[in-house]
Amino acid sequence: MTFYVTTPIYYANSLPHLGHLYTMIVADTIARSKRQKGIETFFLTGTDEHGINIERAAERNNRSPKEQADYVVSYFTKMTAAFGLDTAHGGYDIFMRTTEPFHYEGVSELWRRFANAKTPKGHDAIYKGHYEGWFCAACAGYKTEDEYAKPANPNEPPTCLVHETKLDRISEESYFFRLSDYDEVLLALYESRPDFVRPEARRNEVKSFVAGGLQDLSVSRLRSSVSWGVPVPDDPKHTMYVWFEALSNYITAIGFGNEQQERAIGFEKFWPALHLVGKDILRFHAVFWPAFLIAGGVELPRGIFAHGMWLDPNGRKMSKTLGNTVELDVLNRYFSIDAIRYFCLREMVFGQDGRFGYEGLIDRTNSDLASGLGNLSSRTLTMIQRYCDGRIPSGNISEAALLPAKRAGVDTDATTISGFVEHARDEFIRYFEEFAFSRALEEAWAIVARVDKMISDAKPWDLAKEATQQQTLNAVLYRAAESLRWLCVLLYPVMPNATREIYEQVGLPGELSATDPTKLTWGELQEGSQIGEVKPLFPRIDKAKTMEEIRSQKSEVRDQKSETRPSGRVQSETRPSGRVQSETRASGRVPLSGQHTTEAEAVPGAEGVVNYIDITDFAKVDLRVGEVRSAERIPKADKLLLMTVDIGEEKPRQILAGIAQHYQPEKLIGRKIVVVANLKPRKLRGYESQGMLLAASVGEEGRPVIATFTEDVPNGARLK
Ligand code: MSP
């Protein structure tokens, strides 16, 4: 059995940042967990080196495009080594570069197949035409009217909504890929393979995008306008569209269309892949890429998982201009690789946006790692050192010793703890396979907490004072050490260094990277074996001092003071300023912050006016977690969206919301929102609204920003 996992290949126009590091950490974790189970795994990352944005970056830096790419790649490889993600550290298997000759060969082969292919509707897959439209160099994407902002001055070009940079006007001969013929086949694909695009909310987005109709895609540029690219076979006047060429890296890297790579790695052996991508580039992967592969007669990927974006602690997009980016060199200097990996996987619910701040990272390191796992390990091993002469004691309690053990309140039945650990292991694996890393880690930490409690309740330091309790003491320490062994095996893919260290300290032989957690058997920890040297694992970080140092390097995110951890709390998604309020009705704001306001009243605090309500008033409002199932515009009502929202009841509720000018309905599908569930139903424009959703009102114009969650929450959960 084999497995193939990929990250996107990163543009070689700028240096790597947290977003890049994150996907590599996730891919690396998945790869390690597959390898642990004996599955031969191939992990690809790399750089996307062609196109106009690389050409321009090279120009700005006075380099040739290849020199520009080499420069960025050298930084990337330094970074991957520093974070233990390269081949030498058991990480990626290939750092793919699209300037490699084998890539040219493979991608040309795919193009040739295209040139002869028919669409599912029987037309030529490729045709020559004329492209007229706008193009964003930074996205390397063609932009339709709803994807750019019109300029104030009609003589200026529009700007990209993502990058806020000016678009290029293109008017030239181009090859087109007849994407419009692939809608039905793609919809059938999403239907027949529900796991093809994950998470589900993203799958729904992709489905509605395709269902809305696809336009043919320009897949070449004239060499005279973009020369830095792969020439179109048999028509060198054209270079291939960079996304077509970049996506193809996933197959050319392992040998599609070139013998040398096929021999070294094996397309036949490893394809199809699981693609991990950021949600911003999902459409390219979930729509264009499968269509290209169908045209080329190539098997489709195993699946595509789109993760969310890292935002700053205040929920803002990270950007150089705001000065709120997380610098990799700062991370590298102040934090251990494992702490960063743990934080990334624990803090971001995979698939949703997450918040990253140095303070949060320090807090998690101190609480979960130093006081949690690290402390459990050192207290267990120190006691084994002290009370058992550094040897793993026996876990058995003989008949004669049962009574004293009971007297000490220690469970004489070892299966209580082993059953707990086994169950947590099963849950851990189940969540892991669903890529619910955060949930999986919660399971592992449930083991940490349970074993910690077992030790604190048993008080080994008291047991050690009574000769009759030697077996009880031994059993408690054996159970703790055995749990540690299990934790090491489970957590190895997430924290390869720390778990190896603990493993060694427990005195365990063998390679964690090849120990299958599904095959763990309780009791295999050898009685009598010598433990290793006990060393502290996760030193506590002095928060004030470290933050001061980081700040003084000017690399700190702004507003750290107000940093909050997204622990299931309601947060306004983009801008946390502004009050949380109702958006469905002009009047009747819902008091969420404990301060009652009506339309006529002043903003609480602004003039010292605070009208308190008491908790019973607040409890009258039944707030529930809802998931948007459908959303559509209402004819002749500019502002209103008609939605159905699942709040855990038998049938979804129909809710109207005045957000149509700010949200595209299809983008809401799958979103978790907050619903006032006990509001008297009322009719708007002939439709009954059976509740109302909450949103912050931002800025002068009261732009609604829907309240949402950054962690997984079940539909119908009550907010209180
Ligand atoms: N070159 C293309 C990908 C081609 S794949 C065939 C590209 N490169 S990129 O360098 O711009 O971005 C790569 C990835 O970084 C994307 O998956 C994107 O989502 C991710 N991230 C960029 N900023 C991010 C965050 N703030 N948080 C998480 N990931 C982010 O697109």
Coordinates of N, CA, C and O in Angstrom, one line a residue, residues 336-488:
S336 N 10.3 25.8 20.3 CA 10.8 24.6 19.8 C 9.9 24.1 18.6 O 8.8 24.5 18.5
I337 N 10.5 23.4 17.7 CA 9.8 22.9 16.5 C 8.5 22.2 16.9 O 7.4 22.4 16.4
D338 N 8.6 21.4 18.0 CA 7.5 20.6 18.4 C 6.4 21.5 19.0 O 5.2 21.2 18.8
A339 N 6.8 22.5 19.7 CA 5.8 23.4 20.2 C 5.0 24.1 19.1 O 3.8 24.2 19.2
I340 N 5.7 24.5 18.1 CA 5.1 25.2 16.9 C 4.1 24.2 16.2 O 3.0 24.5 15.9
R341 N 4.6 23.0 16.0 CA 3.8 22.0 15.3 C 2.5 21.7 16.2 O 1.4 21.6 15.6
Y342 N 2.7 21.5 17.5 CA 1.6 21.2 18.3 C 0.6 22.4 18.3 O -0.6 22.2 18.1
F343 N 1.1 23.6 18.4 CA 0.2 24.7 18.4 C -0.6 24.8 17.1 O -1.8 25.0 17.1
C344 N 0.1 24.7 16.0 CA -0.6 24.7 14.7 C -1.7 23.7 14.6 O -2.8 24.0 14.1
L345 N -1.4 22.5 15.0 CA -2.4 21.4 14.9 C -3.5 21.5 15.9 O -4.6 21.1 15.7
R346 N -3.2 22.0 17.1 CA -4.1 22.1 18.2 C -5.0 23.3 18.1 O -6.2 23.2 18.3
E347 N -4.5 24.4 17.6 CA -5.2 25.6 17.7 C -6.1 25.8 16.5 O -7.1 26.5 16.6
M348 N -5.7 25.3 15.3 CA -6.6 25.5 14.1 C -7.4 24.3 13.9 O -6.9 23.2 13.8
V349 N -8.7 24.5 14.0 CA -9.6 23.4 13.6 C -9.4 23.2 12.1 O -9.6 24.1 11.4
F350 N -8.9 22.1 11.8 CA -8.5 21.9 10.4 C -9.6 22.1 9.4 O -10.6 21.4 9.5
G351 N -9.5 23.1 8.6 CA -10.6 23.4 7.7 C -11.2 24.8 8.0 O -11.7 25.5 7.2
Q352 N -11.0 25.2 9.2 CA -11.5 26.6 9.6 C -10.3 27.5 9.8 O -9.2 27.1 9.9
D353 N -10.6 28.8 9.8 CA -9.6 29.8 10.0 C -9.1 29.7 11.5 O -9.9 29.3 12.4
G354 N -7.9 30.1 11.7 CA -7.3 30.0 13.1 C -6.6 31.3 13.4 O -6.3 32.1 12.5
R355 N -6.3 31.5 14.6 CA -5.6 32.7 15.0 C -4.2 32.4 15.6 O -4.1 31.5 16.4
F356 N -3.2 33.1 15.1 CA -1.9 32.8 15.6 C -1.3 34.0 16.2 O -1.2 35.1 15.6
G357 N -0.8 33.9 17.4 CA -0.1 35.0 18.1 C 0.9 34.4 19.0 O 0.8 33.3 19.5
Y358 N 2.0 35.2 19.2 CA 3.1 34.6 20.0 C 2.6 34.4 21.4 O 3.1 33.4 22.1
E359 N 1.7 35.2 22.0 CA 1.2 35.0 23.3 C 0.5 33.7 23.5 O 0.7 32.9 24.4
G360 N -0.4 33.4 22.5 CA -1.1 32.2 22.5 C -0.2 31.0 22.4 O -0.4 30.0 23.1
L361 N 0.9 31.1 21.6 CA 1.8 30.0 21.5 C 2.6 29.8 22.8 O 2.8 28.6 23.2
I362 N 2.9 30.9 23.5 CA 3.6 30.7 24.8 C 2.7 30.1 25.8 O 3.0 29.1 26.5
D363 N 1.4 30.5 25.8 CA 0.5 30.0 26.8 C 0.3 28.5 26.6 O 0.3 27.7 27.5
R364 N 0.1 28.1 25.3 CA -0.1 26.7 25.0 C 1.1 25.9 25.4 O 1.0 24.8 25.9
T365 N 2.3 26.4 25.0 CA 3.5 25.7 25.3 C 3.6 25.5 26.8 O 3.9 24.4 27.3
N366 N 3.3 26.5 27.6 CA 3.5 26.4 29.0 C 2.4 25.5 29.6 O 2.7 24.7 30.5
S367 N 1.2 25.6 29.2 CA 0.1 24.9 29.8 C 0.1 23.4 29.4 O 0.2 22.5 30.1
D368 N 0.0 23.2 28.1 CA -0.2 21.9 27.6 C 1.1 21.0 27.5 O 1.1 19.8 27.7
L369 N 2.2 21.7 27.2 CA 3.5 21.0 27.1 C 4.3 21.0 28.3 O 4.6 19.9 28.9
A370 N 4.6 22.2 28.9 CA 5.5 22.2 30.1 C 4.7 21.6 31.2 O 5.1 20.6 31.9
S371 N 3.5 22.1 31.6 CA 2.8 21.6 32.7 C 2.0 20.3 32.4 O 1.7 19.6 33.3
G372 N 1.8 20.1 31.2 CA 1.0 18.9 30.8 C 1.9 17.7 30.5 O 2.3 17.0 31.5
L373 N 2.1 17.5 29.3 CA 2.9 16.3 28.9 C 4.3 16.2 29.5 O 4.7 15.2 30.0
G374 N 5.0 17.3 29.5 CA 6.4 17.4 30.0 C 6.4 17.0 31.5 O 7.2 16.2 32.0
N375 N 5.5 17.6 32.2 CA 5.4 17.4 33.7 C 5.0 15.9 34.0 O 5.6 15.3 34.9
L376 N 4.1 15.4 33.2 CA 3.7 14.0 33.4 C 4.9 13.1 33.2 O 5.1 12.2 34.0
S377 N 5.6 13.4 32.2 CA 6.8 12.5 31.9 C 7.8 12.6 33.0 O 8.3 11.6 33.5
S378 N 8.2 13.9 33.4 CA 9.3 14.0 34.3 C 8.8 13.5 35.7 O 9.6 12.9 36.4
R379 N 7.6 13.7 36.1 CA 7.2 13.3 37.5 C 7.2 11.7 37.5 O 7.7 11.1 38.4
T380 N 6.7 11.1 36.4 CA 6.6 9.6 36.4 C 8.1 9.0 36.5 O 8.4 8.2 37.3
L381 N 8.9 9.6 35.6 CA 10.2 9.0 35.5 C 11.1 9.3 36.7 O 11.9 8.4 37.2
T382 N 10.9 10.5 37.3 CA 11.7 10.8 38.5 C 11.3 9.9 39.6 O 12.1 9.4 40.4
M383 N 10.0 9.5 39.7 CA 9.5 8.6 40.8 C 10.1 7.2 40.5 O 10.4 6.5 41.5
I384 N 10.1 6.8 39.3 CA 10.6 5.5 39.0 C 12.1 5.4 39.4 O 12.6 4.5 39.9
Q385 N 12.8 6.6 39.1 CA 14.2 6.7 39.5 C 14.3 6.5 41.0 O 15.1 5.7 41.5
R386 N 13.5 7.3 41.7 CA 13.6 7.4 43.1 C 13.1 6.1 43.8 O 13.8 5.6 44.7
Y387 N 12.0 5.7 43.5 CA 11.3 4.6 44.2 C 11.6 3.2 43.7 O 11.4 2.2 44.3
C388 N 12.0 3.1 42.4 CA 12.2 1.8 41.8 C 13.6 1.6 41.3 O 13.8 0.8 40.4
D389 N 14.5 2.4 41.7 CA 15.9 2.2 41.3 C 16.1 2.4 39.8 O 17.0 1.8 39.2
G390 N 15.3 3.2 39.2 CA 15.4 3.4 37.8 C 15.0 2.3 36.9 O 15.3 2.3 35.7
R391 N 14.3 1.3 37.4 CA 13.8 0.2 36.6 C 12.3 0.2 36.5 O 11.6 0.6 37.5
I392 N 11.8 -0.1 35.4 CA 10.3 -0.2 35.2 C 9.8 -1.3 36.2 O 10.2 -2.4 36.1
P393 N 8.9 -0.8 37.1 CA 8.4 -1.8 38.1 C 7.3 -2.7 37.5 O 6.9 -2.5 36.3
S394 N 6.9 -3.7 38.3 CA 5.8 -4.6 37.8 C 4.5 -3.9 37.9 O 4.3 -3.1 38.9
G395 N 3.6 -4.2 37.0 CA 2.3 -3.6 37.0 C 1.3 -4.4 37.8 O 0.1 -4.1 37.9
N396 N 1.8 -5.6 38.3 CA 0.8 -6.5 38.9 C 0.7 -6.3 40.4 O 1.7 -6.0 41.1
I397 N -0.5 -6.5 40.9 CA -0.8 -6.5 42.3 C -1.2 -7.9 42.7 O -2.2 -8.4 42.2
S398 N -0.4 -8.5 43.6 CA -0.7 -9.9 43.9 C -2.0 -9.9 44.9 O -2.3 -8.9 45.4
E399 N -2.5 -11.1 45.0 CA -3.7 -11.3 45.9 C -3.5 -10.6 47.2 O -4.3 -9.8 47.7
A400 N -2.3 -10.9 47.8 CA -2.1 -10.4 49.1 C -2.0 -8.9 49.2 O -2.3 -8.3 50.3
A401 N -1.6 -8.3 48.1 CA -1.4 -6.8 48.2 C -2.7 -6.1 47.7 O -2.7 -4.8 47.7
L402 N -3.8 -6.8 47.4 CA -5.0 -6.2 46.9 C -5.6 -5.3 48.0 O -6.0 -4.1 47.7
L403 N -5.6 -5.8 49.2 CA -6.3 -5.0 50.3 C -5.6 -3.7 50.6 O -6.3 -2.6 50.6
P404 N -4.3 -3.7 50.8 CA -3.6 -2.4 51.0 C -3.9 -1.4 49.9 O -4.1 -0.2 50.1
A405 N -3.8 -2.0 48.6 CA -4.0 -1.1 47.5 C -5.4 -0.5 47.5 O -5.6 0.8 47.3
K406 N -6.4 -1.3 47.9 CA -7.8 -0.7 48.0 C -7.8 0.3 49.1 O -8.5 1.4 48.9
R407 N -7.2 0.0 50.2 CA -7.1 1.0 51.3 C -6.6 2.3 50.9 O -7.0 3.4 51.3
A408 N -5.6 2.2 50.0 CA -5.0 3.5 49.5 C -5.9 4.2 48.4 O -5.5 5.2 47.9
G409 N -7.0 3.5 48.1 CA -7.9 4.1 47.1 C -7.4 3.9 45.7 O -7.8 4.6 44.7
V410 N -6.5 3.0 45.5 CA -6.0 2.7 44.1 C -6.8 1.6 43.5 O -7.1 0.6 44.1
D411 N -7.2 1.8 42.2 CA -8.0 0.8 41.5 C -7.2 -0.4 41.3 O -6.1 -0.3 40.7
T412 N -7.6 -1.5 41.8 CA -6.8 -2.7 41.7 C -7.0 -3.4 40.3 O -6.2 -4.2 39.9
D413 N -8.0 -2.9 39.6 CA -8.2 -3.4 38.2 C -7.5 -2.5 37.2 O -7.9 -1.4 36.9
A414 N -6.4 -3.1 36.7 CA -5.6 -2.3 35.7 C -6.4 -2.0 34.4 O -6.0 -1.0 33.7
T415 N -7.4 -2.7 34.2 CA -8.1 -2.5 32.9 C -8.9 -1.2 32.9 O -9.3 -0.7 31.9
T416 N -9.1 -0.6 34.1 CA -9.8 0.7 34.2 C -9.0 1.7 33.4 O -9.5 2.4 32.5
I417 N -7.7 1.8 33.8 CA -6.9 2.8 33.1 C -6.5 2.3 31.7 O -6.6 3.1 30.7
S418 N -6.2 1.0 31.5 CA -5.9 0.6 30.2 C -7.1 0.8 29.2 O -6.9 1.2 28.1
G419 N -8.3 0.5 29.7 CA -9.5 0.7 28.9 C -9.6 2.1 28.5 O -9.9 2.4 27.3
F420 N -9.4 3.0 29.4 CA -9.5 4.5 29.1 C -8.5 4.9 28.0 O -8.8 5.5 27.0
V421 N -7.2 4.4 28.2 CA -6.2 4.8 27.3 C -6.5 4.2 25.9 O -6.3 4.8 24.8
E422 N -6.9 2.9 25.9 CA -7.2 2.3 24.6 C -8.4 3.0 23.8 O -8.3 3.3 22.6
H423 N -9.4 3.4 24.6 CA -10.5 4.1 24.0 C -10.0 5.5 23.4 O -10.3 5.8 22.3
A424 N -9.2 6.2 24.2 CA -8.7 7.5 23.8 C -7.8 7.3 22.5 O -7.9 8.1 21.6
R425 N -7.0 6.2 22.5 CA -6.2 5.9 21.3 C -7.1 5.7 20.1 O -6.8 6.2 19.0
D426 N -8.2 4.9 20.2 CA -9.0 4.7 19.1 C -9.7 6.0 18.6 O -9.7 6.2 17.4
E427 N -10.1 6.8 19.5 CA -10.7 8.1 19.1 C -9.6 9.0 18.5 O -9.9 9.6 17.5
F428 N -8.4 9.0 19.0 CA -7.3 9.7 18.5 C -7.1 9.4 17.0 O -7.1 10.2 16.1
I429 N -7.0 8.1 16.8 CA -6.8 7.6 15.4 C -7.9 8.0 14.5 O -7.7 8.4 13.4
R430 N -9.1 7.8 15.0 CA -10.3 8.1 14.2 C -10.3 9.6 13.8 O -10.5 9.9 12.6
Y431 N -10.1 10.5 14.7 CA -10.0 11.9 14.4 C -8.9 12.2 13.5 O -9.0 13.0 12.6
F432 N -7.8 11.6 13.7 CA -6.6 11.8 12.9 C -6.9 11.5 11.4 O -6.5 12.2 10.5
E433 N -7.5 10.3 11.2 CA -7.8 9.9 9.9 C -8.8 10.9 9.2 O -8.8 11.0 8.0
E434 N -9.6 11.5 10.0 CA -10.6 12.5 9.5 C -9.9 13.9 9.3 O -10.5 14.9 9.1
F435 N -8.6 14.0 9.7 CA -7.8 15.2 9.7 C -8.4 16.2 10.8 O -8.1 17.4 10.7
A436 N -9.0 15.7 11.8 CA -9.5 16.5 12.9 C -8.4 16.5 13.9 O -8.6 16.0 15.0
F437 N -7.3 17.2 13.6 CA -6.1 17.1 14.4 C -6.4 17.6 15.8 O -5.9 17.1 16.8
S438 N -7.1 18.7 15.8 CA -7.3 19.4 17.1 C -8.1 18.5 18.1 O -7.8 18.3 19.2
R439 N -9.1 17.8 17.5 CA -9.9 16.8 18.3 C -9.0 15.7 18.7 O -9.1 15.2 19.9
A440 N -8.2 15.2 17.8 CA -7.3 14.1 18.2 C -6.4 14.4 19.3 O -6.3 13.7 20.3
L441 N -5.9 15.6 19.3 CA -5.0 16.1 20.3 C -5.7 16.2 21.7 O -5.2 15.9 22.7
E442 N -7.0 16.6 21.6 CA -7.8 16.7 22.8 C -7.9 15.3 23.5 O -7.8 15.1 24.7
E443 N -8.0 14.3 22.6 CA -8.1 12.9 23.2 C -6.8 12.5 23.8 O -6.8 11.9 24.9
A444 N -5.7 12.9 23.2 CA -4.4 12.5 23.8 C -4.2 13.3 25.1 O -3.7 12.7 26.1
W445 N -4.7 14.5 25.2 CA -4.5 15.2 26.4 C -5.5 14.8 27.5 O -5.3 15.0 28.7
A446 N -6.5 14.1 27.1 CA -7.4 13.5 28.0 C -6.6 12.3 28.8 O -6.8 12.1 30.0
I447 N -5.8 11.7 28.0 CA -4.9 10.6 28.6 C -4.0 11.3 29.7 O -3.8 10.9 30.8
V448 N -3.4 12.4 29.2 CA -2.4 13.1 30.1 C -3.2 13.5 31.4 O -2.7 13.2 32.5
A449 N -4.4 14.1 31.3 CA -5.1 14.5 32.5 C -5.5 13.3 33.3 O -5.4 13.4 34.6
R450 N -5.9 12.2 32.7 CA -6.4 11.1 33.5 C -5.2 10.4 34.2 O -5.4 10.1 35.4
V451 N -4.1 10.3 33.6 CA -2.9 9.7 34.3 C -2.4 10.6 35.4 O -2.0 10.2 36.5
D452 N -2.4 11.9 35.1 CA -2.0 12.9 36.1 C -2.8 12.7 37.4 O -2.4 12.7 38.5
K453 N -4.2 12.6 37.1 CA -5.1 12.5 38.2 C -4.9 11.2 39.0 O -4.9 11.2 40.2
M454 N -4.6 10.1 38.2 CA -4.3 8.8 38.9 C -3.1 9.0 39.8 O -3.2 8.5 41.0
I455 N -2.1 9.7 39.4 CA -0.9 9.8 40.2 C -1.2 10.7 41.4 O -0.9 10.3 42.6
S456 N -1.9 11.8 41.2 CA -2.2 12.7 42.3 C -3.1 12.0 43.3 O -2.9 12.2 44.5
D457 N -4.1 11.2 42.9 CA -5.0 10.5 43.8 C -4.2 9.5 44.6 O -4.4 9.3 45.8
A458 N -3.3 8.7 43.9 CA -2.6 7.6 44.6 C -1.5 8.1 45.5 O -1.1 7.4 46.4
K459 N -1.0 9.3 45.3 CA 0.1 9.9 46.1 C 1.2 8.9 46.3 O 1.5 8.4 47.4
P460 N 1.9 8.6 45.3 CA 3.0 7.6 45.4 C 4.0 8.0 46.5 O 4.6 7.1 47.1
W461 N 4.2 9.3 46.7 CA 5.2 9.7 47.8 C 4.7 9.2 49.1 O 5.6 9.0 50.0
D462 N 3.4 9.1 49.4 CA 3.0 8.5 50.6 C 3.1 7.0 50.6 O 3.5 6.3 51.6
L463 N 2.7 6.4 49.5 CA 2.8 4.9 49.3 C 4.2 4.5 49.6 O 4.5 3.4 50.2
A464 N 5.2 5.3 49.2 CA 6.6 4.9 49.3 C 7.0 4.8 50.8 O 8.0 4.1 51.1
K465 N 6.2 5.4 51.7 CA 6.6 5.3 53.1 C 6.2 4.0 53.7 O 6.6 3.7 54.8
E466 N 5.3 3.3 53.1 CA 4.8 2.0 53.7 C 5.2 0.8 52.9 O 4.9 0.7 51.7
A467 N 5.9 -0.1 53.6 CA 6.4 -1.3 52.9 C 5.3 -2.1 52.3 O 5.5 -2.7 51.2
T468 N 4.1 -2.1 52.9 CA 3.0 -2.9 52.4 C 2.5 -2.4 51.1 O 1.7 -3.0 50.5
Q469 N 2.8 -1.2 50.8 CA 2.3 -0.6 49.6 C 3.2 -0.6 48.4 O 3.0 0.1 47.4
Q470 N 4.3 -1.3 48.5 CA 5.3 -1.4 47.4 C 4.6 -1.8 46.1 O 4.9 -1.1 45.0
Q471 N 3.8 -2.8 46.1 CA 3.2 -3.3 44.9 C 2.2 -2.2 44.3 O 2.1 -2.0 43.1
T472 N 1.5 -1.6 45.3 CA 0.5 -0.5 44.8 C 1.3 0.6 44.1 O 1.0 1.0 43.0
L473 N 2.4 1.0 44.8 CA 3.3 2.1 44.2 C 3.8 1.6 42.8 O 3.7 2.4 41.8
N474 N 4.2 0.4 42.8 CA 4.8 -0.1 41.5 C 3.7 -0.1 40.4 O 4.0 0.4 39.3
A475 N 2.5 -0.5 40.8 CA 1.5 -0.6 39.8 C 1.1 0.8 39.2 O 0.9 1.0 38.0
V476 N 1.0 1.7 40.1 CA 0.7 3.1 39.7 C 1.8 3.6 38.7 O 1.4 4.2 37.7
L477 N 3.0 3.4 39.1 CA 4.1 3.9 38.3 C 4.2 3.2 36.9 O 4.5 3.8 35.9
Y478 N 3.9 1.9 37.0 CA 3.9 1.1 35.7 C 2.8 1.7 34.8 O 3.1 1.9 33.6
R479 N 1.6 1.9 35.4 CA 0.5 2.4 34.5 C 0.9 3.7 33.9 O 0.6 4.0 32.7
A480 N 1.5 4.6 34.7 CA 1.9 5.9 34.2 C 2.9 5.8 33.1 O 2.8 6.4 32.0
A481 N 3.9 4.9 33.3 CA 5.0 4.8 32.3 C 4.4 4.1 31.0 O 4.8 4.5 29.9
E482 N 3.5 3.2 31.2 CA 2.9 2.5 30.0 C 2.1 3.5 29.2 O 2.1 3.6 28.0
S483 N 1.4 4.4 29.9 CA 0.6 5.4 29.3 C 1.5 6.4 28.5 O 1.2 6.8 27.4
L484 N 2.6 6.7 29.1 CA 3.6 7.5 28.4 C 4.1 6.9 27.1 O 4.2 7.6 26.1
R485 N 4.3 5.6 27.2 CA 4.7 4.9 26.0 C 3.7 5.1 24.9 O 4.0 5.4 23.7
W486 N 2.4 4.9 25.2 CA 1.3 5.0 24.3 C 1.3 6.4 23.7 O 1.1 6.6 22.5
L487 N 1.4 7.4 24.7 CA 1.3 8.8 24.2 C 2.4 9.1 23.2 O 2.2 9.8 22.2
C488 N 3.6 8.5 23.4 CA 4.7 8.8 22.5 C 4.4 8.3 21.1 O 4.6 8.9 20.1

